[in-house]
Amino acid sequence: MTDRRPPVPPPHGMEGYDLGALDQEQQDRLWNFKINSRIANEYYLRDHPEVEWLLSDFLRSVLLKRPEDIRVFASEYYTDAKLPEMIQNMRKESSDGTAQN
């Protein structure tokens, strides 16, 4: 009988794994799916630097302004009509080599 423990523990605060829910082939396919998804996500993020710019600027804004209601703040930030212009400016700065971290 093989050891059916997953290679990693469950995420913090989550229930333990149901080791009988998937057979070995299903577990292997799920593991491969997870790996391929992570690789695809990495490629996407490398091809779309604006995602990092948006997240960095959002976090910077949160830390500077310290809003009481983060949900309202996030909603207003990501629906701001000036956001596309800001992304274009970041793209231009990045291509000019003038972007600052």
Short mmCIF file of C-alpha atoms in Angstrom, two decimals:
data_model
loop_
_atom_site.label_atom_id
_atom_site.label_comp_id
_atom_site.label_asym_id
_atom_site.label_seq_id
_atom_site.Cartn_x
_atom_site.Cartn_y
_atom_site.Cartn_z
CA MET A 1 0.00 0.00 0.00
CA THR A 2 1.38 3.40 -0.96
CA ASP A 3 1.50 6.49 1.19
CA ARG A 4 -1.46 8.65 0.10
CA ARG A 5 -0.46 11.77 2.02
CA PRO A 6 -0.35 14.90 -0.15
CA PRO A 7 3.10 16.44 -0.62
CA VAL A 8 2.07 19.60 1.25
CA PRO A 9 -0.10 20.24 4.32
CA PRO A 10 -3.52 21.87 3.89
CA PRO A 11 -3.59 25.68 3.84
CA HIS A 12 -3.71 27.36 7.25
CA GLY A 13 -7.22 27.35 8.66
CA MET A 14 -8.52 24.73 6.23
CA GLU A 15 -9.76 21.25 7.00
CA GLY A 16 -7.44 18.34 6.42
CA TYR A 17 -7.34 16.66 3.04
CA ASP A 18 -9.91 13.97 2.24
CA LEU A 19 -7.42 11.34 1.17
CA GLY A 20 -10.07 9.00 -0.20
CA ALA A 21 -11.83 11.55 -2.42
CA LEU A 22 -9.55 11.08 -5.44
CA ASP A 23 -7.82 8.00 -6.76
CA GLN A 24 -4.11 8.19 -7.61
CA GLU A 25 -4.70 9.02 -11.29
CA GLN A 26 -7.07 11.87 -10.37
CA GLN A 27 -4.59 13.18 -7.82
CA ASP A 28 -1.81 13.11 -10.41
CA ARG A 29 -4.00 14.92 -12.97
CA LEU A 30 -5.00 17.52 -10.38
CA TRP A 31 -1.36 18.07 -9.39
CA ASN A 32 -0.36 18.51 -13.04
CA PHE A 33 -3.27 20.92 -13.56
CA LYS A 34 -2.11 23.01 -10.59
CA ILE A 35 1.47 23.12 -11.86
CA ASN A 36 0.38 24.05 -15.39
CA SER A 37 -1.98 26.73 -14.02
CA ARG A 38 0.83 28.29 -12.01
CA ILE A 39 3.11 28.28 -15.05
CA ALA A 40 0.38 29.86 -17.20
CA ASN A 41 -0.25 32.50 -14.54
CA GLU A 42 3.47 33.31 -14.40
CA TYR A 43 3.62 33.73 -18.18
CA TYR A 44 0.53 35.97 -18.07
CA LEU A 45 2.00 38.18 -15.36
CA ARG A 46 5.28 38.47 -17.24
CA ASP A 47 3.42 39.47 -20.41
CA HIS A 48 1.22 41.99 -18.55
CA PRO A 49 3.38 44.19 -16.29
CA GLU A 50 0.41 46.52 -15.79
CA VAL A 51 -1.01 43.99 -13.30
CA GLU A 52 2.02 44.50 -11.05
CA TRP A 53 1.81 48.28 -11.55
CA LEU A 54 -1.86 48.34 -10.56
CA LEU A 55 -1.35 46.22 -7.49
CA SER A 56 1.73 48.14 -6.39
CA ASP A 57 0.06 51.51 -6.81
CA PHE A 58 -3.10 50.29 -5.09
CA LEU A 59 -1.14 49.00 -2.08
CA ARG A 60 0.91 52.19 -1.96
CA SER A 61 -2.32 54.23 -1.94
CA VAL A 62 -3.80 52.06 0.81
CA LEU A 63 -0.72 52.45 2.99
CA LEU A 64 -0.55 56.20 2.45
CA LYS A 65 -4.27 56.95 2.87
CA ARG A 66 -5.21 54.20 5.35
CA PRO A 67 -8.90 54.11 4.39
CA GLU A 68 -11.44 53.03 6.98
CA ASP A 69 -13.37 50.86 4.52
CA ILE A 70 -10.95 49.06 2.25
CA ARG A 71 -13.76 47.67 0.08
CA VAL A 72 -15.12 51.10 -0.73
CA PHE A 73 -11.61 52.39 -1.32
CA ALA A 74 -10.79 49.49 -3.68
CA SER A 75 -14.05 49.98 -5.55
CA GLU A 76 -13.35 53.66 -6.04
CA TYR A 77 -9.71 53.04 -6.97
CA TYR A 78 -10.43 50.44 -9.65
CA THR A 79 -13.42 52.30 -11.13
CA ASP A 80 -11.66 55.66 -11.31
CA ALA A 81 -12.02 57.11 -14.82
CA LYS A 82 -8.37 58.21 -14.67
CA LEU A 83 -7.10 54.64 -14.19
CA PRO A 84 -6.56 53.83 -17.92
CA GLU A 85 -4.58 57.05 -18.32
CA MET A 86 -2.51 56.19 -15.27
CA ILE A 87 -1.71 52.76 -16.74
CA GLN A 88 -0.66 54.37 -20.01
CA ASN A 89 1.64 56.74 -18.12
CA MET A 90 3.17 53.82 -16.24
CA ARG A 91 3.66 51.95 -19.52
CA LYS A 92 5.34 55.00 -21.07
CA GLU A 93 7.59 55.50 -18.04
CA SER A 94 8.54 51.84 -18.12
CA SER A 95 9.39 51.88 -21.81
CA ASP A 96 11.35 55.13 -21.37
CA GLY A 97 13.28 53.61 -18.48
CA THR A 98 12.08 56.35 -16.13
CA ALA A 99 9.82 54.14 -13.98
CA GLN A 100 10.69 54.21 -10.30
CA ASN A 101 10.19 51.31 -7.93
#
